[in-house]
XYZ file of C-alpha atoms in Angstrom:
629
model
C 0.019 0.016 0.035
C 2.958 2.306 0.628
C 6.570 2.440 -0.795
C 8.108 2.310 2.634
C 11.223 -0.038 2.624
C 11.739 -2.674 5.284
C 15.075 -1.164 6.122
C 13.425 2.018 7.215
C 11.068 0.183 9.578
C 13.763 -1.966 10.986
C 16.199 0.995 11.657
C 13.459 3.049 13.182
C 12.396 0.342 15.468
C 15.967 -0.247 16.549
C 16.431 3.408 17.277
C 13.411 3.515 19.455
C 14.048 0.214 21.210
C 17.641 1.029 21.973
C 16.709 3.859 24.329
C 17.048 3.089 28.006
C 13.936 2.124 30.052
C 14.573 5.028 32.226
C 14.419 7.302 29.291
C 11.269 5.852 27.821
C 9.148 5.555 31.012
C 9.208 9.233 31.693
C 6.714 10.033 28.986
C 3.269 8.756 28.416
C 3.721 8.448 24.671
C 6.982 6.492 24.949
C 6.061 4.443 28.185
C 4.673 1.427 26.193
C 8.077 0.798 24.713
C 9.540 0.424 28.160
C 7.444 -2.666 28.817
C 8.413 -4.709 25.726
C 10.379 -7.866 26.142
C 13.274 -8.670 23.806
C 11.199 -11.208 22.006
C 8.379 -8.634 21.421
C 10.889 -6.153 19.988
C 12.246 -8.837 17.610
C 8.678 -9.616 16.457
C 7.773 -5.984 15.857
C 10.919 -5.185 13.864
C 10.830 -8.421 11.915
C 10.428 -8.551 8.103
C 7.515 -10.899 8.474
C 5.608 -8.435 10.750
C 6.415 -5.582 8.417
C 4.977 -7.149 5.276
C 1.963 -8.709 7.035
C 0.815 -5.500 8.729
C 2.742 -2.367 7.951
C 3.622 -2.205 4.257
C 0.214 -3.489 3.157
C -1.747 -1.390 5.501
C -3.433 -4.090 7.528
C -2.417 -2.395 10.793
C -5.184 0.141 10.228
C -7.848 -2.600 10.709
C -6.970 -2.631 14.326
C -9.688 -0.933 16.096
C -7.391 1.194 18.294
C -5.006 2.694 15.877
C -7.335 5.471 14.928
C -7.843 6.499 18.540
C -6.040 9.932 19.084
C -6.762 11.062 22.733
C -5.751 14.590 23.505
C -2.581 14.739 25.547
C -1.536 17.167 28.364
C 2.004 18.494 27.537
C 2.692 21.696 29.560
C 4.998 24.479 28.184
C 7.266 26.464 30.224
C 4.775 29.308 30.445
C 2.291 26.745 32.049
C 0.041 26.565 29.033
C -0.695 23.316 27.136
C 0.425 22.241 23.707
C -2.341 21.201 21.300
C -1.047 17.675 21.347
C -2.367 14.119 20.755
C -1.482 10.610 21.889
C -1.226 7.867 19.211
C -0.974 4.097 19.574
C 2.639 2.839 19.883
C 2.500 1.142 16.437
C 1.445 4.448 14.804
C 4.186 6.277 16.714
C 6.684 4.005 14.900
C 4.891 4.538 11.657
C 5.161 8.279 12.089
C 8.837 8.122 12.855
C 9.201 6.067 9.695
C 7.671 8.704 7.670
C 10.354 11.211 8.684
C 13.141 8.767 8.300
C 11.823 7.811 4.752
C 11.920 11.461 3.658
C 15.271 12.274 5.316
C 17.142 9.511 3.459
C 16.359 11.089 0.061
C 15.442 14.788 0.660
C 18.040 17.312 -0.574
C 17.731 20.756 1.092
C 17.480 23.897 -1.035
C 19.042 25.965 1.673
C 22.808 25.428 1.842
C 24.262 27.606 4.564
C 21.573 27.692 7.124
C 22.293 25.708 10.226
C 18.996 23.936 10.962
C 18.185 22.082 14.059
C 15.068 20.499 15.493
C 13.943 18.138 18.292
C 16.393 15.269 17.742
C 18.118 14.074 14.668
C 16.017 11.643 12.498
C 18.944 10.804 10.277
C 21.014 9.530 13.231
C 17.810 8.045 14.813
C 18.361 10.184 17.846
C 14.805 10.811 19.183
C 15.752 13.304 22.004
C 16.149 16.953 21.668
C 19.138 17.343 23.999
C 22.133 16.908 21.701
C 20.530 18.861 18.903
C 19.712 21.699 21.329
C 23.195 21.749 22.609
C 24.554 22.116 19.127
C 22.097 24.943 18.569
C 23.222 26.677 21.729
C 26.890 26.337 20.714
C 26.238 27.690 17.259
C 24.338 30.710 18.574
C 27.031 31.552 21.105
C 29.811 31.078 18.580
C 27.983 33.398 16.042
C 27.383 35.940 18.845
C 31.136 36.430 19.075
C 31.711 36.784 15.371
C 28.887 38.945 14.257
C 28.005 42.470 15.522
C 24.143 42.260 15.354
C 21.445 39.694 15.608
C 17.840 39.499 14.618
C 15.693 36.836 16.264
C 12.340 35.803 14.864
C 9.547 33.659 16.255
C 6.349 32.393 14.625
C 2.802 32.574 16.056
C 1.208 29.082 16.714
C 3.845 27.509 14.488
C 2.640 23.879 14.434
C -0.978 24.650 14.247
C -0.310 26.946 11.171
C 1.523 24.326 9.069
C -0.194 23.403 5.874
C 0.127 19.696 5.271
C -0.385 20.097 1.414
C 2.530 22.568 1.311
C 4.619 20.189 3.250
C 4.244 17.295 0.775
C 4.695 19.656 -2.030
C 8.049 20.613 -0.674
C 8.941 16.940 -0.111
C 8.546 16.128 -3.768
C 9.578 19.457 -5.196
C 12.864 18.219 -6.830
C 12.120 14.465 -7.194
C 9.537 11.800 -6.284
C 10.632 10.810 -2.808
C 7.080 9.616 -1.975
C 4.728 8.322 -4.622
C 1.184 9.738 -4.834
C -0.614 6.865 -3.198
C 1.887 6.869 -0.241
C 1.751 10.622 0.053
C -1.950 10.528 0.181
C -1.972 7.986 3.052
C 0.701 9.916 4.953
C -1.186 13.236 4.606
C -4.579 11.713 5.587
C -2.946 10.129 8.593
C -1.432 13.347 9.779
C -4.762 15.145 9.200
C -6.642 12.517 11.124
C -4.333 12.646 14.083
C -4.272 16.550 14.098
C -8.097 16.951 13.489
C -7.174 18.572 10.065
C -4.106 20.355 11.308
C -0.424 19.338 11.531
C -0.303 17.129 14.619
C 1.872 17.550 17.710
C 2.970 14.302 19.304
C 5.135 14.008 22.344
C 8.848 13.162 21.575
C 8.173 12.853 17.816
C 11.483 13.593 16.117
C 9.909 12.853 12.714
C 7.186 15.596 12.964
C 9.741 18.116 14.247
C 12.063 17.230 11.280
C 9.310 17.524 8.692
C 8.158 20.830 10.219
C 11.626 22.372 10.375
C 14.014 20.728 7.883
C 11.485 20.285 5.079
C 8.584 22.788 5.537
C 10.833 25.826 6.230
C 13.501 24.825 3.716
C 12.336 26.872 0.745
C 11.892 29.934 2.994
C 15.421 29.458 4.415
C 16.770 29.148 0.884
C 15.054 32.384 -0.260
C 16.324 34.129 2.912
C 19.829 33.134 2.153
C 19.535 34.467 -1.355
C 17.985 37.704 -0.181
C 20.663 38.368 2.436
C 23.417 37.472 -0.051
C 22.093 40.129 -2.341
C 21.590 42.741 0.393
C 24.467 45.248 -0.164
C 24.046 46.886 3.235
C 25.325 43.890 5.128
C 28.825 42.547 4.952
C 28.209 38.958 5.924
C 25.667 36.883 7.744
C 24.692 33.427 9.339
C 21.323 31.976 9.725
C 20.636 29.657 12.531
C 17.261 28.077 13.318
C 15.799 25.677 15.995
C 12.360 24.764 14.637
C 10.596 28.200 14.336
C 13.215 30.087 16.435
C 15.216 31.879 13.764
C 18.500 33.793 14.401
C 20.029 35.948 11.769
C 23.522 37.147 12.657
C 25.021 39.775 10.477
C 27.583 42.557 10.194
C 26.719 46.226 9.096
C 27.564 49.686 10.033
C 25.728 51.242 12.991
C 24.198 54.004 10.796
C 22.643 51.453 8.549
C 21.312 49.166 11.270
C 17.705 50.543 11.364
C 17.249 50.384 7.612
C 18.697 46.771 7.496
C 16.467 45.370 10.234
C 13.419 46.948 8.566
C 14.343 45.419 5.243
C 14.896 42.031 6.780
C 11.711 42.198 8.836
C 9.603 43.010 5.706
C 11.116 40.092 3.835
C 10.554 37.659 6.619
C 6.954 38.657 7.214
C 6.040 38.426 3.426
C 7.740 35.169 2.808
C 6.493 33.512 6.024
C 2.949 34.378 4.776
C 3.766 32.542 1.585
C 3.904 29.394 3.677
C 0.933 30.186 5.908
C 3.014 31.528 8.738
C 2.725 34.821 10.753
C 5.367 36.529 12.725
C 5.144 36.733 16.480
C 6.051 40.328 17.067
C 6.257 39.908 20.868
C 8.837 37.319 20.727
C 10.968 38.774 17.801
C 13.731 41.194 18.612
C 17.100 42.470 17.394
C 20.146 44.114 18.972
C 23.844 43.813 19.607
C 25.230 40.253 19.735
C 27.031 41.219 22.802
C 23.784 41.155 24.598
C 22.742 37.737 23.395
C 23.561 36.190 26.762
C 20.246 37.615 27.954
C 18.657 35.128 25.647
C 21.061 32.220 25.754
C 23.643 31.162 28.278
C 27.266 32.179 27.519
C 28.333 29.644 30.155
C 26.832 26.805 28.151
C 29.220 27.565 25.321
C 32.160 26.359 27.342
C 30.105 23.349 28.439
C 28.836 22.217 25.058
C 31.849 23.354 22.825
C 34.904 23.187 24.995
C 33.506 20.322 27.135
C 34.194 22.186 30.391
C 31.948 20.718 33.080
C 29.997 23.269 35.008
C 29.461 22.062 38.545
C 25.797 22.870 39.255
C 25.934 21.018 42.734
C 28.615 23.377 43.967
C 26.248 26.400 43.298
C 22.764 24.956 44.145
C 21.626 22.623 46.904
C 18.775 21.933 49.265
C 19.003 25.451 50.684
C 18.081 26.950 47.269
C 15.139 24.561 47.127
C 14.023 25.705 50.609
C 14.217 29.413 49.524
C 12.255 28.421 46.421
C 9.515 26.747 48.412
C 9.391 29.591 51.047
C 8.822 32.147 48.282
C 6.017 29.996 46.815
C 4.477 29.730 50.279
C 4.547 33.536 50.479
C 2.587 34.120 47.319
C 0.277 31.259 48.241
C -0.382 32.772 51.641
C -1.114 36.105 50.131
C -3.231 34.634 47.319
C -1.076 36.503 44.825
C 0.255 33.535 42.841
C -0.053 33.277 39.045
C 2.000 31.807 36.095
C 4.199 34.837 35.818
C 4.907 35.051 39.618
C 5.854 31.424 39.690
C 8.265 32.042 36.703
C 9.765 35.137 38.459
C 10.533 33.197 41.632
C 11.966 30.263 39.700
C 14.257 32.533 37.696
C 15.356 34.451 40.709
C 16.288 31.403 42.896
C 17.931 29.265 40.245
C 19.961 31.952 38.383
C 23.506 33.152 39.315
C 25.015 36.160 37.485
C 27.637 35.219 34.960
C 26.752 31.502 35.231
C 23.462 31.695 33.259
C 22.149 28.145 33.049
C 18.387 28.674 32.563
C 16.423 28.208 35.726
C 14.511 25.368 34.115
C 17.808 23.512 33.448
C 19.086 24.051 37.028
C 15.609 22.978 38.547
C 15.452 19.793 36.382
C 19.051 18.893 37.093
C 18.471 19.091 40.895
C 15.201 17.052 40.637
C 16.610 14.260 38.355
C 20.258 14.088 39.415
C 20.374 15.219 43.089
C 17.424 13.451 44.417
C 19.064 12.971 47.803
C 18.768 16.695 48.678
C 14.967 16.268 48.816
C 15.271 14.014 51.930
C 16.123 17.009 54.060
C 13.630 17.131 56.996
C 13.458 20.871 56.952
C 12.661 20.973 53.211
C 10.001 18.230 53.665
C 8.352 20.322 56.366
C 8.232 23.365 54.185
C 6.736 21.484 51.319
C 4.015 20.177 53.717
C 3.329 23.720 54.746
C 3.122 24.847 51.164
C 0.690 22.066 49.954
C -1.517 22.557 53.015
C -1.830 26.232 52.068
C -2.482 25.620 48.476
C -1.549 22.360 46.617
C -2.774 23.856 43.315
C 0.438 25.793 43.010
C 1.746 22.676 41.509
C -0.267 23.571 38.368
C 2.350 25.981 37.200
C 5.050 23.264 36.816
C 3.294 19.852 37.170
C 5.945 17.417 36.042
C 8.840 18.975 37.916
C 7.009 19.802 41.142
C 5.414 16.247 41.373
C 8.809 14.760 40.861
C 10.111 16.938 43.815
C 7.318 15.729 45.998
C 8.053 12.118 45.141
C 11.708 12.556 45.598
C 11.128 13.288 49.351
C 9.748 9.628 49.787
C 7.635 11.091 52.578
C 4.584 9.014 53.001
C 2.556 11.788 54.826
C 3.376 14.331 52.197
C 2.476 12.130 49.256
C -0.691 10.940 51.070
C -1.844 14.483 51.691
C -1.098 15.394 48.040
C -3.228 12.474 46.761
C -6.059 13.202 49.192
C -6.199 16.731 47.822
C -6.632 15.346 44.355
C -9.355 12.921 45.424
C -11.258 15.657 47.249
C -11.381 17.676 44.081
C -14.665 16.945 42.232
C -14.081 19.244 39.314
C -10.756 18.606 37.667
C -9.411 21.092 35.070
C -6.635 20.598 32.605
C -3.946 21.337 35.221
C -5.345 18.691 37.554
C -5.578 16.162 34.883
C -1.936 16.873 34.023
C -1.027 16.420 37.670
C -2.850 13.016 37.754
C -1.213 11.852 34.589
C 2.311 12.810 35.608
C 1.865 11.202 39.100
C 0.624 8.030 37.518
C 3.617 7.898 35.129
C 6.061 8.276 37.860
C 4.217 5.547 39.937
C 4.133 3.158 36.982
C 0.317 3.506 36.844
C -0.024 1.391 40.174
C -2.734 3.562 41.792
C -6.029 2.123 40.511
C -8.140 4.707 42.437
C -6.368 7.497 40.704
C -6.830 5.751 37.397
C -10.450 5.477 38.068
C -10.444 9.259 38.875
C -8.695 9.892 35.462
C -11.265 7.634 33.744
C -14.071 10.070 34.750
C -12.605 12.962 32.869
C -10.486 11.298 30.154
C -11.693 7.834 29.331
C -9.634 7.757 26.158
C -6.336 8.279 28.037
C -7.519 5.732 30.619
C -8.061 3.254 27.773
C -4.631 4.128 26.301
C -2.942 3.367 29.663
C -4.762 0.003 30.146
C -4.092 -1.186 26.609
C -0.428 0.085 26.223
C 1.116 0.953 29.521
C -0.236 -1.717 32.066
C 0.478 -4.426 29.620
C 2.381 -5.032 26.353
C 0.908 -3.261 23.394
C 1.611 -6.375 21.383
C -1.460 -7.941 22.999
C -3.576 -5.226 21.611
C -2.707 -6.230 18.018
C -4.054 -9.718 18.355
C -6.502 -9.543 21.225
C -9.685 -11.460 20.706
C -12.619 -9.122 20.012
C -10.442 -6.145 19.115
C -9.448 -7.269 15.686
C -11.496 -10.367 14.950
C -10.874 -11.734 11.362
C -7.667 -9.696 10.975
C -6.163 -12.198 13.349
C -6.229 -14.613 10.506
C -3.172 -12.731 9.058
C -1.345 -12.697 12.362
C -1.933 -16.368 12.868
C -0.923 -17.285 9.407
C -4.345 -18.711 8.439
C -5.145 -16.329 5.582
C -3.245 -13.473 3.956
C -6.356 -11.881 2.290
C -4.876 -12.933 -1.107
C -2.083 -10.240 -0.625
C -4.738 -7.739 -1.454
C -3.261 -4.166 -0.939
C -6.443 -2.373 -2.244
C -8.634 -3.658 0.551
C -6.479 -2.052 3.274
C -6.153 1.194 1.283
C -9.974 1.362 1.015
C -10.345 0.625 4.804
C -7.780 3.270 5.704
C -9.739 5.834 3.707
C -12.928 4.855 5.554
C -11.196 5.250 8.888
C -9.872 8.607 7.885
C -13.273 9.990 6.819
C -14.915 8.448 9.886
C -12.334 10.115 12.108
C -13.090 13.416 10.318
C -16.844 12.912 10.899
C -17.516 12.927 7.132
C -20.074 10.194 7.242
C -21.221 10.072 3.620
C -17.487 9.677 2.418
C -16.891 7.213 5.152
C -19.822 5.056 4.248
C -18.889 5.107 0.539
C -15.406 3.701 1.391
C -16.761 1.179 3.928
C -19.282 -0.208 1.364
C -16.517 -0.603 -1.126
C -14.421 -2.276 1.635
C -17.336 -4.594 2.521
C -17.953 -5.665 -0.996
C -14.148 -6.441 -1.582
C -13.819 -8.410 1.604
C -16.990 -10.196 0.875
C -15.255 -11.405 -2.295
C -12.174 -12.392 -0.359
C -14.355 -14.199 2.157
C -16.307 -16.236 -0.325
C -13.080 -17.185 -2.090
C -11.439 -18.141 1.304
C -14.536 -20.289 2.339
C -14.551 -21.874 -1.218
C -18.114 -20.532 -1.852
C -16.844 -18.771 -4.875
C -14.091 -20.279 -7.114
C -13.145 -18.734 -10.505
C -10.652 -21.358 -11.261
C -7.801 -19.003 -11.525
C -7.074 -18.639 -7.844
C -8.266 -15.066 -7.460
C -11.503 -13.673 -5.923
C -14.168 -12.651 -8.306
C -14.731 -9.006 -7.157
C -17.232 -8.203 -9.896
C -19.508 -10.923 -8.649
C -20.313 -8.907 -5.574
C -21.438 -5.695 -7.276
C -24.888 -7.308 -7.237
C -26.843 -7.192 -3.869
C -28.812 -10.447 -4.691
C -25.517 -12.227 -5.196
C -24.198 -10.967 -1.842
C -27.432 -12.007 -0.022
C -27.361 -15.424 -1.637
C -23.855 -16.290 -0.726
C -24.179 -15.130 2.731
C -27.209 -17.366 3.245
C -24.829 -20.281 2.776
C -23.356 -19.617 6.138
C -24.660 -20.832 9.484
C -25.314 -17.296 10.731
C -27.204 -16.062 13.774
C -28.705 -13.342 11.631
C -32.021 -14.533 9.981
C -32.622 -14.312 6.376
C -35.120 -11.427 6.455
C -32.678 -9.280 8.543
C -29.824 -10.242 6.269
C -31.751 -9.160 3.177
C -32.875 -5.923 4.776
C -29.357 -5.043 5.932
C -27.706 -5.598 2.519
C -30.510 -3.784 0.683
C -30.244 -0.830 2.934
C -26.412 -0.709 2.530
C -26.815 -0.991 -1.204
C -29.312 1.697 -1.413
C -27.277 4.068 0.793
C -24.192 3.584 -1.542
C -26.148 3.896 -4.701
C -28.003 7.068 -3.625
C -24.905 8.506 -2.043
C -23.687 11.660 -3.927
C -20.123 10.409 -3.662
C -21.015 7.411 -5.832
C -24.128 8.481 -7.842
C -25.408 11.520 -9.460
C -28.940 11.024 -8.303
C -27.811 11.927 -4.750
C -31.160 10.818 -3.352
C -29.854 10.381 0.069
C -29.672 14.105 0.243
C -33.533 14.220 0.015
C -34.042 11.900 3.002
C -34.525 14.295 5.836
C -35.012 11.426 8.352
C -31.596 9.856 7.641
C -29.083 10.599 10.380
C -25.446 9.839 11.123
C -26.331 7.321 13.822
C -28.467 5.356 11.369
C -25.558 5.101 8.869
C -23.087 4.048 11.608
C -25.502 1.352 12.711
C -25.483 -0.036 9.201
C -21.687 -0.096 9.202
C -21.645 -1.768 12.527
C -23.955 -4.412 11.339
C -21.952 -5.102 8.113
C -18.772 -5.337 10.165
C -20.427 -7.792 12.554
C -21.671 -9.790 9.456
C -18.127 -10.129 8.171
C -16.838 -11.178 11.650
C -19.526 -13.767 12.084
C -19.053 -15.098 8.496
C -15.299 -15.627 8.820
C -15.732 -17.528 12.050
C -18.767 -19.609 10.817
C -18.990 -22.860 8.912
C -20.559 -23.123 5.570
C -23.816 -25.087 5.683
C -24.060 -28.284 3.724
C -26.043 -28.025 0.540
């Protein structure tokens, strides 16, 4: 169904699986990979599995792969990203898309230093090394160039046009054929509800958004700056949508130069559906760049000089931090900005400008012992008793801090506050999710609390985190007749079209386009019916292939299904097939008469019931015996 190569699948699987369990189990999206056994990893990355389920598209028949619950990923400013969770098998599939493209894509821009969250070419799925290189480049350029202009994009990922992205991919050569591109595009649209999706720890999506989508813009910017006589030389550096332009010019020309550059950026960003974020865009002397990025990190990343955070920060800093949080909690003056101010003030030292986030995370993850201090625990108890909701401003880090104390009374009080809350908002749900991740989902009462508000995330945890997700691929009742492929009983005649049709049905169903969805499902049903009758030896053409044309006729479909020992009586069977046939023939997608548009009594639920009944008919027939004549 797609022109993805097995080597791509195998390499991406190995890249994901080689990450440490400690790295994987910190994130809800990656957690399922931390539970896999070595045998399960070998199964998933095997050539047999790839050709049985991935390359042909049969994986999309799994009832869970088109479930995309909203996720709760908090930004540094405490707001949430518009993100989704995907099944583990779809996560691998998505990373393969990026790897598929990166192996053949040749950039138009030649001098821009481009970074994103990870390195898909090296199968490095974490942002750290890439971000370190970005830091080093920015700091190096700040010493070589007199001025900088930094640009930011408003709602970058939500603004990306998926059609523009795929036009860019194939602009120079056919990296992805039209059928594969359509499937990739529809999958991204389904996950993102029509927009470019954001998935936790997806190196592939970050690569496509940065390295590919912005490539033509970067190339035009290189040409424009190269022809701009008022600047002597320049260097462009970007990390996703954070764009730095370093340049040399005379002081008297600075205002004219920055105005010219800004106008170009605004115009050409609009060409790719992007808008400049004026509040986060600024320019100035490169000597002042340390206000944005840490000069100290340059020596750390480039010259490999170790900066000893423990010698500068300890439990006393944490105590000061907690005390200041208590003060604003007591005075009821806390908000996101006040929390950020306190964090910056406590965890920043002049001339050694690690960001406060980096320092705080370092202490939490690498100096856990300092949180066993009795005085600190006492201060944390006082803070949470005053207002435990202050955790909302930094859920992941603050919950880690609480659990690092290993103090049963503190943790119990924290949990009791959650259970007493009968109206959870997004911040509360993020608190619950992060606590459950850190406790390996062992608190069933808290899981039940989560289920009240986010049943889809609860289902995700049960299916993929509390047991191996391999079970979900073959679980009885979840996949029914698709298990015939998994168990080597029937390969559906190596039919690729059937899974393409089914994928399109799931895409339109996910998009709530019910008429399009039904049109594809009815085509799928007719094609699988031909495969079924061939498999059960009810229909034999003598040439070893199913006779698809035989099942264009509703009477032939009814007649052949009557040959099974079905629970459905003949009257109900006839009514079901006739109703499905009429819906398809009167559907404007299939027929110019478009009579279904005149039926004011027909509703979405009625069409979905027909689809459910047809699917049940297939399941029952595949598992039934053919009656003796």
